[in-house]
PDB file of C-alpha atoms in Angstrom:
ATOM      1  CA  MET A   1      24.509 -18.678   8.872  1.00 39.00           C
ATOM      2  CA  LEU A   2      25.206 -17.258  12.408  1.00 43.00           C
ATOM      3  CA  SER A   3      28.498 -18.120  13.969  1.00 47.00           C
ATOM      4  CA  ALA A   4      28.807 -19.669  17.439  1.00 47.00           C
ATOM      5  CA  GLU A   5      30.404 -16.410  18.776  1.00 50.00           C
ATOM      6  CA  THR A   6      27.290 -14.337  17.905  1.00 53.00           C
ATOM      7  CA  PRO A   7      25.604 -14.595  21.457  1.00 58.00           C
ATOM      8  CA  LEU A   8      28.948 -13.659  23.166  1.00 57.00           C
ATOM      9  CA  GLU A   9      29.412 -10.851  20.806  1.00 60.00           C
ATOM     10  CA  THR A  10      25.917  -9.675  21.299  1.00 59.00           C
ATOM     11  CA  LYS A  11      26.136  -9.657  25.057  1.00 61.00           C
ATOM     12  CA  SER A  12      29.587  -8.299  25.169  1.00 61.00           C
ATOM     13  CA  SER A  13      28.861  -5.438  22.880  1.00 63.00           C
ATOM     14  CA  GLN A  14      26.510  -4.012  25.558  1.00 68.00           C
ATOM     15  CA  ILE A  15      29.270  -3.873  28.185  1.00 70.00           C
ATOM     16  CA  PRO A  16      31.056  -0.680  27.143  1.00 67.00           C
ATOM     17  CA  LYS A  17      27.753   1.180  26.858  1.00 70.00           C
ATOM     18  CA  GLN A  18      26.658   0.059  30.312  1.00 73.00           C
ATOM     19  CA  VAL A  19      30.026   0.947  31.803  1.00 72.00           C
ATOM     20  CA  GLU A  20      29.976   4.222  30.151  1.00 72.00           C
ATOM     21  CA  SER A  21      26.358   4.834  31.524  1.00 75.00           C
ATOM     22  CA  ASN A  22      27.559   3.836  35.021  1.00 75.00           C
ATOM     23  CA  LEU A  23      29.988   6.738  34.929  1.00 72.00           C
ATOM     24  CA  GLN A  24      26.959   9.060  35.087  1.00 76.00           C
ATOM     25  CA  LEU A  25      25.795   7.450  38.414  1.00 79.00           C
ATOM     26  CA  GLU A  26      26.255   9.604  41.577  1.00 84.00           C
ATOM     27  CA  THR A  27      29.203   7.718  43.165  1.00 87.00           C
ATOM     28  CA  LYS A  28      28.323   6.228  46.615  1.00 89.00           C
ATOM     29  CA  THR A  29      30.734   4.194  48.717  1.00 88.00           C
ATOM     30  CA  ILE A  30      28.861   1.126  49.885  1.00 86.00           C
ATOM     31  CA  PHE A  31      31.702  -0.867  51.483  1.00 86.00           C
ATOM     32  CA  GLN A  32      34.853   0.815  53.238  1.00 86.00           C
ATOM     33  CA  LEU A  33      37.510  -1.010  55.118  1.00 83.00           C
ATOM     34  CA  ASP A  34      41.054   0.753  55.412  1.00 83.00           C
ATOM     35  CA  LYS A  35      42.074   1.299  51.800  1.00 83.00           C
ATOM     36  CA  ILE A  36      39.398  -1.005  50.401  1.00 87.00           C
ATOM     37  CA  SER A  37      36.496   0.739  48.990  1.00 90.00           C
ATOM     38  CA  ILE A  38      33.676  -0.466  46.854  1.00 91.00           C
ATOM     39  CA  THR A  39      31.293   1.875  45.138  1.00 91.00           C
ATOM     40  CA  ASN A  40      27.787   1.476  43.515  1.00 90.00           C
ATOM     41  CA  GLN A  41      29.692   2.006  40.227  1.00 89.00           C
ATOM     42  CA  ASP A  42      31.995  -0.966  40.911  1.00 90.00           C
ATOM     43  CA  VAL A  43      28.838  -3.048  41.595  1.00 90.00           C
ATOM     44  CA  GLU A  44      27.090  -1.898  38.491  1.00 88.00           C
ATOM     45  CA  ASN A  45      30.282  -2.495  36.395  1.00 84.00           C
ATOM     46  CA  PHE A  46      30.579  -5.923  37.724  1.00 86.00           C
ATOM     47  CA  LYS A  47      26.976  -6.622  36.696  1.00 85.00           C
ATOM     48  CA  ALA A  48      27.752  -5.247  33.163  1.00 81.00           C
ATOM     49  CA  TYR A  49      30.609  -7.785  32.738  1.00 77.00           C
ATOM     50  CA  GLN A  50      28.593 -10.581  34.491  1.00 78.00           C
ATOM     51  CA  GLN A  51      26.208 -10.425  31.372  1.00 71.00           C
ATOM     52  CA  ILE A  52      28.824 -12.606  29.455  1.00 68.00           C
ATOM     53  CA  GLY A  53      28.264 -15.519  31.868  1.00 66.00           C
ATOM     54  CA  ASP A  54      25.038 -17.084  33.122  1.00 60.00           C
ATOM     55  CA  SER A  55      25.753 -16.101  36.662  1.00 68.00           C
ATOM     56  CA  SER A  56      23.357 -13.767  38.502  1.00 79.00           C
ATOM     57  CA  LEU A  57      24.570 -12.667  41.826  1.00 86.00           C
ATOM     58  CA  THR A  58      22.785 -10.352  44.129  1.00 88.00           C
ATOM     59  CA  ASP A  59      24.270  -6.978  45.055  1.00 88.00           C
ATOM     60  CA  LYS A  60      25.189  -8.288  48.387  1.00 89.00           C
ATOM     61  CA  GLU A  61      27.038 -11.213  46.856  1.00 91.00           C
ATOM     62  CA  ILE A  62      28.906  -8.964  44.380  1.00 91.00           C
ATOM     63  CA  ILE A  63      29.970  -6.669  47.198  1.00 90.00           C
ATOM     64  CA  GLU A  64      31.276  -9.736  49.097  1.00 91.00           C
ATOM     65  CA  GLN A  65      33.059 -11.047  46.049  1.00 92.00           C
ATOM     66  CA  LEU A  66      34.652  -7.681  45.189  1.00 94.00           C
ATOM     67  CA  ALA A  67      35.562  -7.115  48.906  1.00 93.00           C
ATOM     68  CA  THR A  68      36.878 -10.694  49.369  1.00 95.00           C
ATOM     69  CA  GLU A  69      39.116 -10.283  46.416  1.00 95.00           C
ATOM     70  CA  GLN A  70      40.612  -6.993  47.664  1.00 95.00           C
ATOM     71  CA  ILE A  71      40.876  -8.283  51.301  1.00 95.00           C
ATOM     72  CA  TYR A  72      42.832 -11.406  50.053  1.00 97.00           C
ATOM     73  CA  LEU A  73      45.217  -9.228  48.183  1.00 96.00           C
ATOM     74  CA  SER A  74      45.679  -7.009  51.141  1.00 95.00           C
ATOM     75  CA  VAL A  75      46.602 -10.125  53.255  1.00 96.00           C
ATOM     76  CA  ALA A  76      49.164 -10.843  50.644  1.00 97.00           C
ATOM     77  CA  GLN A  77      50.555  -7.422  50.977  1.00 96.00           C
ATOM     78  CA  GLN A  78      50.754  -7.785  54.749  1.00 95.00           C
ATOM     79  CA  LYS A  79      52.471 -11.105  54.475  1.00 97.00           C
ATOM     80  CA  ASN A  80      54.928  -9.712  51.924  1.00 98.00           C
ATOM     81  CA  VAL A  81      54.121 -11.985  49.141  1.00 98.00           C
ATOM     82  CA  ALA A  82      52.580  -9.522  46.773  1.00 97.00           C
ATOM     83  CA  ALA A  83      53.705  -9.711  43.084  1.00 98.00           C
ATOM     84  CA  THR A  84      55.339  -6.572  41.693  1.00 98.00           C
ATOM     85  CA  LEU A  85      54.012  -4.695  38.655  1.00 97.00           C
ATOM     86  CA  GLU A  86      57.133  -5.827  36.762  1.00 98.00           C
ATOM     87  CA  GLU A  87      56.080  -9.492  37.472  1.00 98.00           C
ATOM     88  CA  GLY A  88      52.714  -8.595  36.172  1.00 97.00           C
ATOM     89  CA  LYS A  89      54.206  -7.245  32.979  1.00 97.00           C
ATOM     90  CA  GLN A  90      56.286 -10.346  32.467  1.00 98.00           C
ATOM     91  CA  GLU A  91      53.250 -12.591  32.917  1.00 97.00           C
ATOM     92  CA  ALA A  92      51.251 -10.350  30.339  1.00 97.00           C
ATOM     93  CA  LEU A  93      54.121 -10.754  27.919  1.00 97.00           C
ATOM     94  CA  LYS A  94      54.338 -14.375  28.379  1.00 97.00           C
ATOM     95  CA  ASN A  95      50.489 -14.832  27.877  1.00 96.00           C
ATOM     96  CA  ARG A  96      50.598 -12.536  24.843  1.00 96.00           C
ATOM     97  CA  GLU A  97      53.110 -14.716  23.262  1.00 97.00           C
ATOM     98  CA  ILE A  98      51.033 -17.814  24.108  1.00 96.00           C
ATOM     99  CA  LEU A  99      47.937 -16.188  22.474  1.00 95.00           C
ATOM    100  CA  LYS A 100      50.010 -15.709  19.230  1.00 95.00           C
ATOM    101  CA  THR A 101      50.432 -19.545  18.999  1.00 96.00           C
ATOM    102  CA  GLN A 102      46.627 -20.089  19.261  1.00 94.00           C
ATOM    103  CA  PRO A 103      44.314 -20.583  16.377  1.00 93.00           C
ATOM    104  CA  GLN A 104      43.193 -17.402  14.591  1.00 94.00           C
ATOM    105  CA  ASN A 105      39.655 -17.579  15.841  1.00 91.00           C
ATOM    106  CA  ILE A 106      40.726 -17.624  19.445  1.00 91.00           C
ATOM    107  CA  GLN A 107      43.077 -14.591  18.728  1.00 92.00           C
ATOM    108  CA  ASN A 108      40.160 -12.768  17.052  1.00 90.00           C
ATOM    109  CA  THR A 109      37.896 -13.426  20.029  1.00 87.00           C
ATOM    110  CA  GLN A 110      40.489 -11.955  22.329  1.00 90.00           C
ATOM    111  CA  LEU A 111      40.959  -8.946  20.130  1.00 90.00           C
ATOM    112  CA  LYS A 112      37.202  -8.351  20.059  1.00 85.00           C
ATOM    113  CA  LEU A 113      37.046  -8.618  23.869  1.00 83.00           C
ATOM    114  CA  ILE A 114      39.842  -6.056  24.140  1.00 87.00           C
ATOM    115  CA  LYS A 115      37.996  -3.630  21.787  1.00 83.00           C
ATOM    116  CA  LEU A 116      34.753  -4.084  23.669  1.00 76.00           C
ATOM    117  CA  MET A 117      36.728  -2.942  26.672  1.00 77.00           C
ATOM    118  CA  GLY A 118      37.341   0.297  24.845  1.00 78.00           C
ATOM    119  CA  LEU A 119      41.134  -0.455  24.675  1.00 86.00           C
ATOM    120  CA  ASP A 120      43.513  -1.072  21.791  1.00 91.00           C
ATOM    121  CA  GLU A 121      45.953  -3.989  21.923  1.00 94.00           C
ATOM    122  CA  GLU A 122      48.914  -2.094  23.168  1.00 95.00           C
ATOM    123  CA  GLU A 123      46.853  -0.324  25.938  1.00 95.00           C
ATOM    124  CA  TYR A 124      45.579  -3.801  26.919  1.00 95.00           C
ATOM    125  CA  TRP A 125      48.883  -5.715  27.053  1.00 97.00           C
ATOM    126  CA  ASN A 126      50.887  -2.792  28.295  1.00 96.00           C
ATOM    127  CA  ASP A 127      48.603  -1.105  30.916  1.00 96.00           C
ATOM    128  CA  PHE A 128      45.511  -3.162  31.762  1.00 95.00           C
ATOM    129  CA  ALA A 129      46.735  -6.807  31.642  1.00 96.00           C
ATOM    130  CA  PRO A 130      49.871  -6.326  33.793  1.00 97.00           C
ATOM    131  CA  LYS A 131      47.843  -4.908  36.631  1.00 97.00           C
ATOM    132  CA  GLU A 132      45.422  -7.902  36.270  1.00 96.00           C
ATOM    133  CA  TYR A 133      48.238 -10.446  36.187  1.00 97.00           C
ATOM    134  CA  GLN A 134      49.791  -8.720  39.219  1.00 98.00           C
ATOM    135  CA  LYS A 135      46.656  -9.430  41.173  1.00 97.00           C
ATOM    136  CA  ILE A 136      46.430 -12.983  39.943  1.00 97.00           C
ATOM    137  CA  LEU A 137      50.091 -13.688  40.844  1.00 98.00           C
ATOM    138  CA  THR A 138      49.638 -11.972  44.185  1.00 98.00           C
ATOM    139  CA  ALA A 139      46.656 -14.277  44.927  1.00 97.00           C
ATOM    140  CA  GLN A 140      48.672 -17.313  43.927  1.00 97.00           C
ATOM    141  CA  ASN A 141      51.605 -16.286  46.060  1.00 98.00           C
ATOM    142  CA  LEU A 142      49.332 -15.925  49.024  1.00 98.00           C
ATOM    143  CA  THR A 143      47.709 -19.277  48.424  1.00 97.00           C
ATOM    144  CA  LYS A 144      51.052 -20.957  48.043  1.00 97.00           C
ATOM    145  CA  LEU A 145      52.119 -19.432  51.361  1.00 97.00           C
ATOM    146  CA  LEU A 146      48.999 -20.538  53.055  1.00 97.00           C
ATOM    147  CA  LEU A 147      49.732 -24.039  51.871  1.00 95.00           C
ATOM    148  CA  GLU A 148      53.271 -23.963  53.079  1.00 96.00           C
ATOM    149  CA  GLU A 149      52.112 -22.713  56.473  1.00 96.00           C
ATOM    150  CA  ASN A 150      49.506 -25.614  56.634  1.00 94.00           C
ATOM    151  CA  ILE A 151      46.796 -22.995  56.982  1.00 94.00           C
ATOM    152  CA  LEU A 152      45.247 -24.532  53.823  1.00 92.00           C
ATOM    153  CA  LYS A 153      45.646 -28.125  53.023  1.00 90.00           C
ATOM    154  CA  TYR A 154      45.646 -29.840  49.576  1.00 87.00           C
ATOM    155  CA  ASN A 155      44.870 -33.439  49.139  1.00 86.00           C
ATOM    156  CA  SER A 156      45.517 -34.586  45.435  1.00 83.00           C
ATOM    157  CA  ASN A 157      42.862 -37.309  45.987  1.00 84.00           C
ATOM    158  CA  GLN A 158      40.305 -34.691  46.680  1.00 86.00           C
ATOM    159  CA  PRO A 159      41.185 -31.557  44.756  1.00 84.00           C
ATOM    160  CA  GLN A 160      37.633 -30.160  44.861  1.00 86.00           C
ATOM    161  CA  GLU A 161      37.970 -29.994  48.670  1.00 90.00           C
ATOM    162  CA  PHE A 162      40.817 -27.460  48.298  1.00 92.00           C
ATOM    163  CA  GLY A 163      38.467 -25.147  46.433  1.00 91.00           C
ATOM    164  CA  LYS A 164      35.931 -25.378  49.237  1.00 93.00           C
ATOM    165  CA  GLU A 165      38.616 -24.839  51.843  1.00 94.00           C
ATOM    166  CA  LEU A 166      40.083 -21.796  50.037  1.00 95.00           C
ATOM    167  CA  LYS A 167      36.493 -20.341  49.577  1.00 94.00           C
ATOM    168  CA  ALA A 168      35.837 -20.882  53.299  1.00 95.00           C
ATOM    169  CA  TYR A 169      39.141 -19.204  54.194  1.00 96.00           C
ATOM    170  CA  LYS A 170      38.339 -16.188  52.026  1.00 96.00           C
ATOM    171  CA  HIS A 171      34.744 -16.070  53.362  1.00 94.00           C
ATOM    172  CA  ASN A 172      36.125 -15.971  56.923  1.00 95.00           C
ATOM    173  CA  LEU A 173      38.426 -13.118  55.907  1.00 94.00           C
ATOM    174  CA  TYR A 174      35.383 -11.283  54.738  1.00 92.00           C
ATOM    175  CA  VAL A 175      33.273 -11.950  57.773  1.00 91.00           C
ATOM    176  CA  GLN A 176      36.188 -10.813  60.103  1.00 90.00           C
ATOM    177  CA  ALA A 177      36.585  -7.703  57.918  1.00 88.00           C
ATOM    178  CA  LEU A 178      32.835  -6.963  58.255  1.00 86.00           C
ATOM    179  CA  LYS A 179      33.325  -6.474  61.938  1.00 85.00           C
ATOM    180  CA  LYS A 180      35.539  -3.381  61.147  1.00 81.00           C
ATOM    181  CA  ALA A 181      34.122  -2.350  57.738  1.00 71.00           C
ATOM    182  CA  ASN A 182      31.610   0.382  56.991  1.00 71.00           C
ATOM    183  CA  VAL A 183      28.915  -1.326  54.922  1.00 65.00           C
ATOM    184  CA  LEU A 184      26.395   1.228  53.861  1.00 59.00           C
ATOM    185  CA  PRO A 185      22.860   0.417  52.547  1.00 54.00           C
ATOM    186  CA  GLU A 186      22.476   1.297  48.839  1.00 50.00           C
TER     187      GLU A 186
END
């Protein structure tokens, strides 16, 4: 009998192979804005990880998503609300402890995903995860600041509207950045 995780495992087992293959591509910068740089390898790696979900974004949409995330983080830097790597390490530690309290099948799934990334548990929790949590905390800090400054508004009666408003704000950042960015055809 096949387990419910089999499709996920099958899809995700292809990711390291694809990412490794992407390293062979001639690297071309396709979006450049100040310190923000997106390459064809970034887009192809995004596609590799995208296999896990059912989403199928175009290259243009992937570039926008990657650039928007980096632009949002750079705005947080400019507004001095960026999280530190130490805060990212603390968040990783907290989440690692939470994971230990989860059912074994969830822990096993997390371990499989870590291995599929080509990392061992210590590399993941000590090197990879803190940087990712730093980004998450930085984005949260900026969102909180934008709410405090009434640039974004949250209505508890319509929480879905906040998501739309945040998405529109980020899209506007991207549109403004495009005026200054160097976007190259692939």
